[in-house]
Amino acid sequence: MAPLQSRTSSLSLRFIRRYISQARSIGNISNRGHRSLHLYHRTCTCSISSRWARSNLPVHLNRSFVSLPPSQCSKGQPAASIGMEWYDLFTERKIQWLVSTAGDAKWGWVVYRTCYKPEFDSAWEIIKSAAEDRARRRIARSDAPDILDKMDWVFVEDPESLEGASHEELKCRFREWSRAENPGWDIDEEMCSRGSRYSFFIQVDEPALLSIATSSNSYPAGATSGPYVKIVRGWDDPVISEAAAAEGDSDGEDWMKLHMSTLDIDFYVELDNDEAWYSFYTPPDSIHDS
């Protein structure tokens, strides 16, 4: 077997995962997620990126929709398989694959609080509960309860440095955190997806806290307004259209408002391929709700 390399020389397993997600998105557009795409079973020679190399888990996959030759499997270790189509898996099983085979040691987003007015403390606690408690209850009833051991939502409170922090300041902090979390992975130079945990973060600023403090504690699916947080692409600079620039609008497409009903594990998995962002992107004058 060829030695592990820090960069992919042909087609990395991460790219396969990215390809699958893109194909799945195409199917969802056509039939609202009920169309099962059958990808061509291809044989490919893969080099392993440093993200995969740092994991001690078997990383050569023999999935029902992507096949690798036996010679590419780790010595003495069988190829890992989820045994069914990715589209047929429940969200919890998809997370199980991400943390057991794809090299993700933990799962969950980092959440930055950027407003510290004491009247919003209860709204902040609602966000923490919505993110973690709902996930725990759902996962406990699933067929993959073990993923709770790897759940790690990181809630960051730092009034001295985060009060009123901009997206750019938060991105710098997020990138530093991502590098510290992955010392064996050159995450800055990653050409494929970094995965949901290290591609996106959540910002909770004063308008977001106000929207939660003045709303009901229930978040019905399908709502077009109401309590929200902001989700931000951690490694991308804002893309501002010429029309927006002419109107003095500096908001790019690197963030959007996310309804609290969508701050869940389903959306976390959807964004494991960060290029799926544009399938969900919603302009700042609206709130995204899956």
mmCIF file of C-alpha atoms in Angstrom:
data_model
loop_
_atom_site.group_PDB
_atom_site.id
_atom_site.type_symbol
_atom_site.label_atom_id
_atom_site.label_comp_id
_atom_site.label_asym_id
_atom_site.label_seq_id
_atom_site.Cartn_x
_atom_site.Cartn_y
_atom_site.Cartn_z
ATOM 1 C CA MET A 1 0.000 0.000 0.000
ATOM 2 C CA ALA A 2 1.337 3.437 -0.864
ATOM 3 C CA PRO A 3 2.499 5.606 2.066
ATOM 4 C CA LEU A 4 0.027 8.121 3.462
ATOM 5 C CA GLN A 5 0.357 11.601 2.017
ATOM 6 C CA SER A 6 -0.589 14.958 3.490
ATOM 7 C CA ARG A 7 -2.259 16.006 0.267
ATOM 8 C CA THR A 8 -4.325 13.978 -2.135
ATOM 9 C CA SER A 9 -2.620 13.095 -5.403
ATOM 10 C CA SER A 10 -5.659 11.777 -7.218
ATOM 11 C CA LEU A 11 -9.072 11.359 -5.612
ATOM 12 C CA SER A 12 -9.412 11.569 -1.839
ATOM 13 C CA LEU A 13 -12.088 9.802 0.112
ATOM 14 C CA ARG A 14 -13.229 13.226 1.192
ATOM 15 C CA PHE A 15 -13.945 14.045 -2.461
ATOM 16 C CA ILE A 16 -16.002 10.863 -2.785
ATOM 17 C CA ARG A 17 -18.074 12.003 0.145
ATOM 18 C CA ARG A 18 -18.429 15.435 -1.466
ATOM 19 C CA TYR A 19 -19.528 13.840 -4.758
ATOM 20 C CA ILE A 20 -22.141 11.760 -2.963
ATOM 21 C CA SER A 21 -23.557 14.816 -1.224
ATOM 22 C CA GLN A 22 -23.725 16.775 -4.474
ATOM 23 C CA ALA A 23 -25.541 13.907 -6.190
ATOM 24 C CA ARG A 24 -27.893 13.630 -3.234
ATOM 25 C CA SER A 25 -28.658 17.349 -3.498
ATOM 26 C CA ILE A 26 -29.552 16.931 -7.173
ATOM 27 C CA GLY A 27 -31.931 14.132 -6.256
ATOM 28 C CA ASN A 28 -33.508 16.235 -3.514
ATOM 29 C CA ILE A 29 -34.154 19.075 -5.940
ATOM 30 C CA SER A 30 -35.956 16.698 -8.266
ATOM 31 C CA ASN A 31 -38.054 14.847 -5.710
ATOM 32 C CA ARG A 32 -37.828 16.490 -2.263
ATOM 33 C CA GLY A 33 -35.450 13.928 -0.869
ATOM 34 C CA HIS A 34 -37.420 10.800 -1.808
ATOM 35 C CA ARG A 35 -35.457 9.992 -4.924
ATOM 36 C CA SER A 36 -32.693 7.454 -4.343
ATOM 37 C CA LEU A 37 -29.785 7.982 -6.689
ATOM 38 C CA HIS A 38 -27.762 4.927 -7.600
ATOM 39 C CA LEU A 39 -24.249 6.076 -8.234
ATOM 40 C CA TYR A 40 -22.026 4.258 -10.647
ATOM 41 C CA HIS A 41 -19.870 1.720 -8.813
ATOM 42 C CA ARG A 42 -16.440 2.878 -9.689
ATOM 43 C CA THR A 43 -12.974 1.610 -8.878
ATOM 44 C CA CYS A 44 -10.535 4.318 -7.966
ATOM 45 C CA THR A 45 -7.072 4.641 -6.534
ATOM 46 C CA CYS A 46 -7.156 6.869 -3.503
ATOM 47 C CA SER A 47 -4.514 8.625 -1.504
ATOM 48 C CA ILE A 48 -5.470 9.642 1.995
ATOM 49 C CA SER A 49 -5.467 13.279 3.043
ATOM 50 C CA SER A 50 -3.950 14.188 6.389
ATOM 51 C CA ARG A 51 -7.393 14.438 7.943
ATOM 52 C CA TRP A 52 -7.941 10.755 7.231
ATOM 53 C CA ALA A 53 -4.381 9.838 8.070
ATOM 54 C CA ARG A 54 -4.667 11.172 11.619
ATOM 55 C CA SER A 55 -7.507 8.742 12.361
ATOM 56 C CA ASN A 56 -6.729 5.236 13.621
ATOM 57 C CA LEU A 57 -9.984 3.997 12.173
ATOM 58 C CA PRO A 58 -10.262 2.042 8.915
ATOM 59 C CA VAL A 59 -10.684 4.717 6.294
ATOM 60 C CA HIS A 60 -10.933 2.739 3.055
ATOM 61 C CA LEU A 61 -14.599 2.347 2.441
ATOM 62 C CA ASN A 62 -16.536 -0.340 0.656
ATOM 63 C CA ARG A 63 -19.957 1.263 0.680
ATOM 64 C CA SER A 64 -22.905 0.104 -1.363
ATOM 65 C CA PHE A 65 -22.558 3.171 -3.568
ATOM 66 C CA VAL A 66 -18.757 3.506 -3.680
ATOM 67 C CA SER A 67 -16.481 0.502 -4.085
ATOM 68 C CA LEU A 68 -12.740 0.286 -3.619
ATOM 69 C CA PRO A 69 -10.552 -2.621 -4.664
ATOM 70 C CA PRO A 70 -9.474 -4.992 -1.868
ATOM 71 C CA SER A 71 -5.857 -3.945 -2.373
ATOM 72 C CA GLN A 72 -6.777 -0.490 -1.096
ATOM 73 C CA CYS A 73 -8.027 -1.742 2.249
ATOM 74 C CA SER A 74 -5.865 -1.336 5.356
ATOM 75 C CA LYS A 75 -3.740 -4.375 6.133
ATOM 76 C CA GLY A 76 -5.510 -6.749 8.438
ATOM 77 C CA GLN A 77 -8.638 -4.598 8.566
ATOM 78 C CA PRO A 78 -11.822 -5.198 6.606
ATOM 79 C CA ALA A 79 -13.247 -2.376 4.573
ATOM 80 C CA ALA A 80 -15.835 -0.407 6.478
ATOM 81 C CA SER A 81 -19.384 -0.496 5.176
ATOM 82 C CA ILE A 82 -22.626 1.095 6.213
ATOM 83 C CA GLY A 83 -24.417 -1.672 4.340
ATOM 84 C CA MET A 84 -27.045 0.451 2.652
ATOM 85 C CA GLU A 85 -27.573 3.566 0.571
ATOM 86 C CA TRP A 86 -26.616 6.848 2.249
ATOM 87 C CA TYR A 87 -30.030 8.252 1.330
ATOM 88 C CA ASP A 88 -31.798 5.435 3.170
ATOM 89 C CA LEU A 89 -30.034 6.120 6.452
ATOM 90 C CA PHE A 90 -31.620 8.104 9.245
ATOM 91 C CA THR A 91 -29.681 11.200 10.253
ATOM 92 C CA GLU A 92 -28.363 9.524 13.395
ATOM 93 C CA ARG A 93 -26.836 6.700 11.362
ATOM 94 C CA LYS A 94 -25.203 9.219 9.029
ATOM 95 C CA ILE A 95 -23.569 10.888 12.024
ATOM 96 C CA GLN A 96 -22.517 7.450 13.239
ATOM 97 C CA TRP A 97 -20.714 6.916 9.950
ATOM 98 C CA LEU A 98 -19.067 10.347 10.147
ATOM 99 C CA VAL A 99 -17.630 9.686 13.604
ATOM 100 C CA SER A 100 -16.850 5.978 13.187
ATOM 101 C CA THR A 101 -15.401 5.868 9.690
ATOM 102 C CA ALA A 102 -14.925 9.307 8.156
ATOM 103 C CA GLY A 103 -12.431 10.479 10.763
ATOM 104 C CA ASP A 104 -14.548 12.993 12.705
ATOM 105 C CA ALA A 105 -13.555 12.596 16.353
ATOM 106 C CA LYS A 106 -16.486 14.760 17.499
ATOM 107 C CA TRP A 107 -19.578 16.313 16.021
ATOM 108 C CA GLY A 108 -21.479 19.505 16.789
ATOM 109 C CA TRP A 109 -21.021 23.190 16.042
ATOM 110 C CA VAL A 110 -19.234 25.917 17.964
ATOM 111 C CA VAL A 111 -21.580 28.722 19.061
ATOM 112 C CA TYR A 112 -20.311 32.234 19.823
ATOM 113 C CA ARG A 113 -22.268 34.678 21.962
ATOM 114 C CA THR A 114 -21.527 38.274 20.953
ATOM 115 C CA CYS A 115 -23.996 40.180 23.158
ATOM 116 C CA TYR A 116 -23.839 40.084 26.955
ATOM 117 C CA LYS A 117 -26.729 42.197 28.155
ATOM 118 C CA PRO A 118 -28.011 40.407 31.268
ATOM 119 C CA GLU A 119 -31.629 40.579 30.101
ATOM 120 C CA PHE A 120 -30.690 38.103 27.347
ATOM 121 C CA ASP A 121 -29.137 35.467 29.608
ATOM 122 C CA SER A 122 -32.310 33.368 29.568
ATOM 123 C CA ALA A 123 -32.447 33.521 25.756
ATOM 124 C CA TRP A 124 -28.875 32.209 25.624
ATOM 125 C CA GLU A 125 -29.872 29.281 27.840
ATOM 126 C CA ILE A 126 -32.779 28.524 25.496
ATOM 127 C CA ILE A 127 -30.333 28.246 22.593
ATOM 128 C CA LYS A 128 -28.102 25.850 24.502
ATOM 129 C CA SER A 129 -31.057 23.723 25.471
ATOM 130 C CA ALA A 130 -32.505 23.736 21.953
ATOM 131 C CA ALA A 131 -29.217 22.558 20.461
ATOM 132 C CA GLU A 132 -28.284 19.870 22.965
ATOM 133 C CA ASP A 133 -31.396 18.654 24.736
ATOM 134 C CA ARG A 134 -33.452 18.107 21.596
ATOM 135 C CA ALA A 135 -30.557 16.196 20.051
ATOM 136 C CA ARG A 136 -30.147 14.031 23.162
ATOM 137 C CA ARG A 137 -33.828 13.120 23.297
ATOM 138 C CA ARG A 138 -33.936 12.274 19.621
ATOM 139 C CA ILE A 139 -30.721 10.272 19.581
ATOM 140 C CA ALA A 140 -31.729 8.300 22.677
ATOM 141 C CA ARG A 141 -34.729 6.983 20.710
ATOM 142 C CA SER A 142 -32.664 6.183 17.606
ATOM 143 C CA ASP A 143 -30.742 3.083 16.535
ATOM 144 C CA ALA A 144 -27.434 4.923 16.986
ATOM 145 C CA PRO A 145 -27.416 6.068 20.651
ATOM 146 C CA ASP A 146 -23.618 5.766 20.777
ATOM 147 C CA ILE A 147 -23.200 9.032 18.863
ATOM 148 C CA LEU A 148 -24.106 10.889 22.055
ATOM 149 C CA ASP A 149 -20.631 10.048 23.332
ATOM 150 C CA LYS A 150 -19.134 12.079 20.474
ATOM 151 C CA MET A 151 -21.578 15.002 20.586
ATOM 152 C CA ASP A 152 -19.751 18.214 21.415
ATOM 153 C CA TRP A 153 -21.543 21.524 20.957
ATOM 154 C CA VAL A 154 -19.074 24.221 22.012
ATOM 155 C CA PHE A 155 -20.731 27.284 23.562
ATOM 156 C CA VAL A 156 -18.303 30.176 23.811
ATOM 157 C CA GLU A 157 -18.859 33.092 26.175
ATOM 158 C CA ASP A 158 -16.127 35.739 26.385
ATOM 159 C CA PRO A 159 -17.485 39.234 27.081
ATOM 160 C CA GLU A 160 -14.082 40.910 26.912
ATOM 161 C CA SER A 161 -13.224 39.783 23.391
ATOM 162 C CA LEU A 162 -16.554 38.781 21.855
ATOM 163 C CA GLU A 163 -18.858 41.664 22.753
ATOM 164 C CA GLY A 164 -19.991 43.079 19.416
ATOM 165 C CA ALA A 165 -17.515 40.927 17.459
ATOM 166 C CA SER A 166 -17.827 41.074 13.678
ATOM 167 C CA HIS A 167 -18.048 38.099 11.347
ATOM 168 C CA GLU A 168 -14.434 38.653 10.334
ATOM 169 C CA GLU A 169 -13.257 38.623 13.954
ATOM 170 C CA LEU A 170 -15.270 35.496 14.660
ATOM 171 C CA LYS A 171 -13.850 33.785 11.577
ATOM 172 C CA CYS A 172 -10.309 34.415 12.799
ATOM 173 C CA ARG A 173 -11.155 32.928 16.167
ATOM 174 C CA PHE A 174 -12.988 29.991 14.603
ATOM 175 C CA ARG A 175 -10.057 29.196 12.332
ATOM 176 C CA GLU A 176 -7.658 29.238 15.264
ATOM 177 C CA TRP A 177 -9.964 26.869 17.146
ATOM 178 C CA SER A 178 -10.252 24.546 14.129
ATOM 179 C CA ARG A 179 -6.462 24.379 13.771
ATOM 180 C CA ALA A 180 -6.033 23.630 17.481
ATOM 181 C CA GLU A 181 -8.635 20.866 17.235
ATOM 182 C CA ASN A 182 -6.782 19.248 14.323
ATOM 183 C CA PRO A 183 -3.011 19.520 14.843
ATOM 184 C CA GLY A 184 -2.255 16.768 12.318
ATOM 185 C CA TRP A 185 -4.353 18.225 9.518
ATOM 186 C CA ASP A 186 -3.394 21.173 7.322
ATOM 187 C CA ILE A 187 -6.937 22.457 7.474
ATOM 188 C CA ASP A 188 -6.091 25.808 5.855
ATOM 189 C CA GLU A 189 -5.098 24.094 2.625
ATOM 190 C CA GLU A 190 -7.945 21.569 2.531
ATOM 191 C CA MET A 191 -9.221 21.478 -1.057
ATOM 192 C CA CYS A 192 -12.346 19.441 -0.347
ATOM 193 C CA SER A 193 -14.975 19.851 2.351
ATOM 194 C CA ARG A 194 -13.835 20.322 5.948
ATOM 195 C CA GLY A 195 -17.062 18.808 7.183
ATOM 196 C CA SER A 196 -19.873 20.558 8.980
ATOM 197 C CA ARG A 197 -18.079 20.988 12.317
ATOM 198 C CA TYR A 198 -15.076 22.796 10.882
ATOM 199 C CA SER A 199 -16.755 24.652 8.012
ATOM 200 C CA PHE A 200 -19.494 26.531 9.864
ATOM 201 C CA PHE A 201 -20.134 28.198 13.188
ATOM 202 C CA ILE A 202 -23.118 29.786 14.913
ATOM 203 C CA GLN A 203 -23.232 33.447 15.942
ATOM 204 C CA VAL A 204 -25.699 34.675 18.548
ATOM 205 C CA ASP A 205 -25.769 38.479 18.506
ATOM 206 C CA GLU A 206 -28.183 40.984 20.042
ATOM 207 C CA PRO A 207 -30.860 40.819 17.302
ATOM 208 C CA ALA A 208 -30.807 37.013 17.482
ATOM 209 C CA LEU A 209 -31.123 37.017 21.268
ATOM 210 C CA LEU A 210 -33.948 39.550 21.029
ATOM 211 C CA SER A 211 -35.785 37.361 18.507
ATOM 212 C CA ILE A 212 -35.602 34.454 20.954
ATOM 213 C CA ALA A 213 -36.463 36.466 24.065
ATOM 214 C CA THR A 214 -39.631 37.798 22.434
ATOM 215 C CA SER A 215 -40.797 34.520 20.885
ATOM 216 C CA SER A 216 -42.442 31.363 22.075
ATOM 217 C CA ASN A 217 -40.284 28.500 23.307
ATOM 218 C CA SER A 218 -41.787 26.280 20.600
ATOM 219 C CA TYR A 219 -40.447 26.434 17.071
ATOM 220 C CA PRO A 220 -42.940 24.975 14.594
ATOM 221 C CA ALA A 221 -41.475 23.725 11.342
ATOM 222 C CA GLY A 222 -42.433 25.795 8.326
ATOM 223 C CA ALA A 223 -42.412 29.129 10.125
ATOM 224 C CA THR A 224 -41.159 32.034 8.016
ATOM 225 C CA SER A 225 -40.262 34.324 10.897
ATOM 226 C CA GLY A 226 -39.480 34.068 14.565
ATOM 227 C CA PRO A 227 -36.501 33.111 16.721
ATOM 228 C CA TYR A 228 -33.226 32.623 14.901
ATOM 229 C CA VAL A 229 -29.453 32.447 15.165
ATOM 230 C CA LYS A 230 -26.877 33.186 12.480
ATOM 231 C CA ILE A 231 -24.839 30.499 10.741
ATOM 232 C CA VAL A 232 -21.558 31.619 9.191
ATOM 233 C CA ARG A 233 -19.140 30.033 6.714
ATOM 234 C CA GLY A 234 -15.907 30.023 8.645
ATOM 235 C CA TRP A 235 -13.408 29.948 5.773
ATOM 236 C CA ASP A 236 -15.038 32.101 3.129
ATOM 237 C CA ASP A 237 -14.928 35.819 2.545
ATOM 238 C CA PRO A 238 -18.270 37.442 1.716
ATOM 239 C CA VAL A 239 -19.265 37.536 -1.941
ATOM 240 C CA ILE A 240 -20.974 40.857 -2.623
ATOM 241 C CA SER A 241 -22.838 41.401 -5.868
ATOM 242 C CA GLU A 242 -22.282 44.546 -7.911
ATOM 243 C CA ALA A 243 -25.891 45.580 -7.321
ATOM 244 C CA ALA A 244 -25.524 45.191 -3.557
ATOM 245 C CA ALA A 245 -22.255 47.102 -3.565
ATOM 246 C CA ALA A 246 -23.869 49.922 -5.542
ATOM 247 C CA GLU A 247 -26.584 50.166 -2.888
ATOM 248 C CA GLY A 248 -24.033 50.182 -0.092
ATOM 249 C CA ASP A 249 -25.032 46.716 1.106
ATOM 250 C CA SER A 250 -21.970 44.967 2.561
ATOM 251 C CA ASP A 251 -23.748 41.698 3.435
ATOM 252 C CA GLY A 252 -22.364 38.853 1.356
ATOM 253 C CA GLU A 253 -23.415 35.247 1.015
ATOM 254 C CA ASP A 254 -21.186 33.912 3.775
ATOM 255 C CA TRP A 255 -23.905 33.901 6.464
ATOM 256 C CA MET A 256 -27.652 33.609 6.905
ATOM 257 C CA LYS A 257 -30.302 33.631 9.592
ATOM 258 C CA LEU A 258 -31.240 30.141 10.738
ATOM 259 C CA HIS A 259 -34.608 29.523 12.366
ATOM 260 C CA MET A 260 -34.345 27.797 15.719
ATOM 261 C CA SER A 261 -36.411 24.888 14.396
ATOM 262 C CA THR A 262 -33.550 24.196 11.953
ATOM 263 C CA LEU A 263 -30.768 24.267 14.532
ATOM 264 C CA ASP A 264 -30.785 20.488 14.579
ATOM 265 C CA ILE A 265 -28.845 17.402 13.585
ATOM 266 C CA ASP A 266 -30.584 17.110 10.225
ATOM 267 C CA PHE A 267 -29.248 20.440 9.029
ATOM 268 C CA TYR A 268 -25.853 19.655 10.548
ATOM 269 C CA VAL A 269 -25.592 16.578 8.316
ATOM 270 C CA GLU A 270 -26.905 18.429 5.258
ATOM 271 C CA LEU A 271 -24.003 20.871 5.570
ATOM 272 C CA ASP A 272 -21.351 18.177 5.949
ATOM 273 C CA ASN A 273 -20.635 19.011 2.338
ATOM 274 C CA ASP A 274 -20.034 22.754 2.605
ATOM 275 C CA GLU A 275 -20.889 23.235 -1.064
ATOM 276 C CA ALA A 276 -24.488 22.398 -0.162
ATOM 277 C CA TRP A 277 -24.589 25.883 1.362
ATOM 278 C CA TYR A 278 -25.966 27.403 -1.827
ATOM 279 C CA SER A 279 -28.833 24.921 -1.866
ATOM 280 C CA PHE A 280 -30.025 26.472 1.390
ATOM 281 C CA TYR A 281 -28.736 30.032 1.289
ATOM 282 C CA THR A 282 -31.339 32.633 2.273
ATOM 283 C CA PRO A 283 -30.748 36.417 1.984
ATOM 284 C CA PRO A 284 -30.471 38.404 5.237
ATOM 285 C CA ASP A 285 -33.989 39.821 4.933
ATOM 286 C CA SER A 286 -35.434 36.318 5.433
ATOM 287 C CA ILE A 287 -34.893 33.419 7.812
ATOM 288 C CA HIS A 288 -33.964 29.971 6.568
ATOM 289 C CA ASP A 289 -36.202 27.197 7.810
ATOM 290 C CA SER A 290 -35.873 23.680 6.431
#
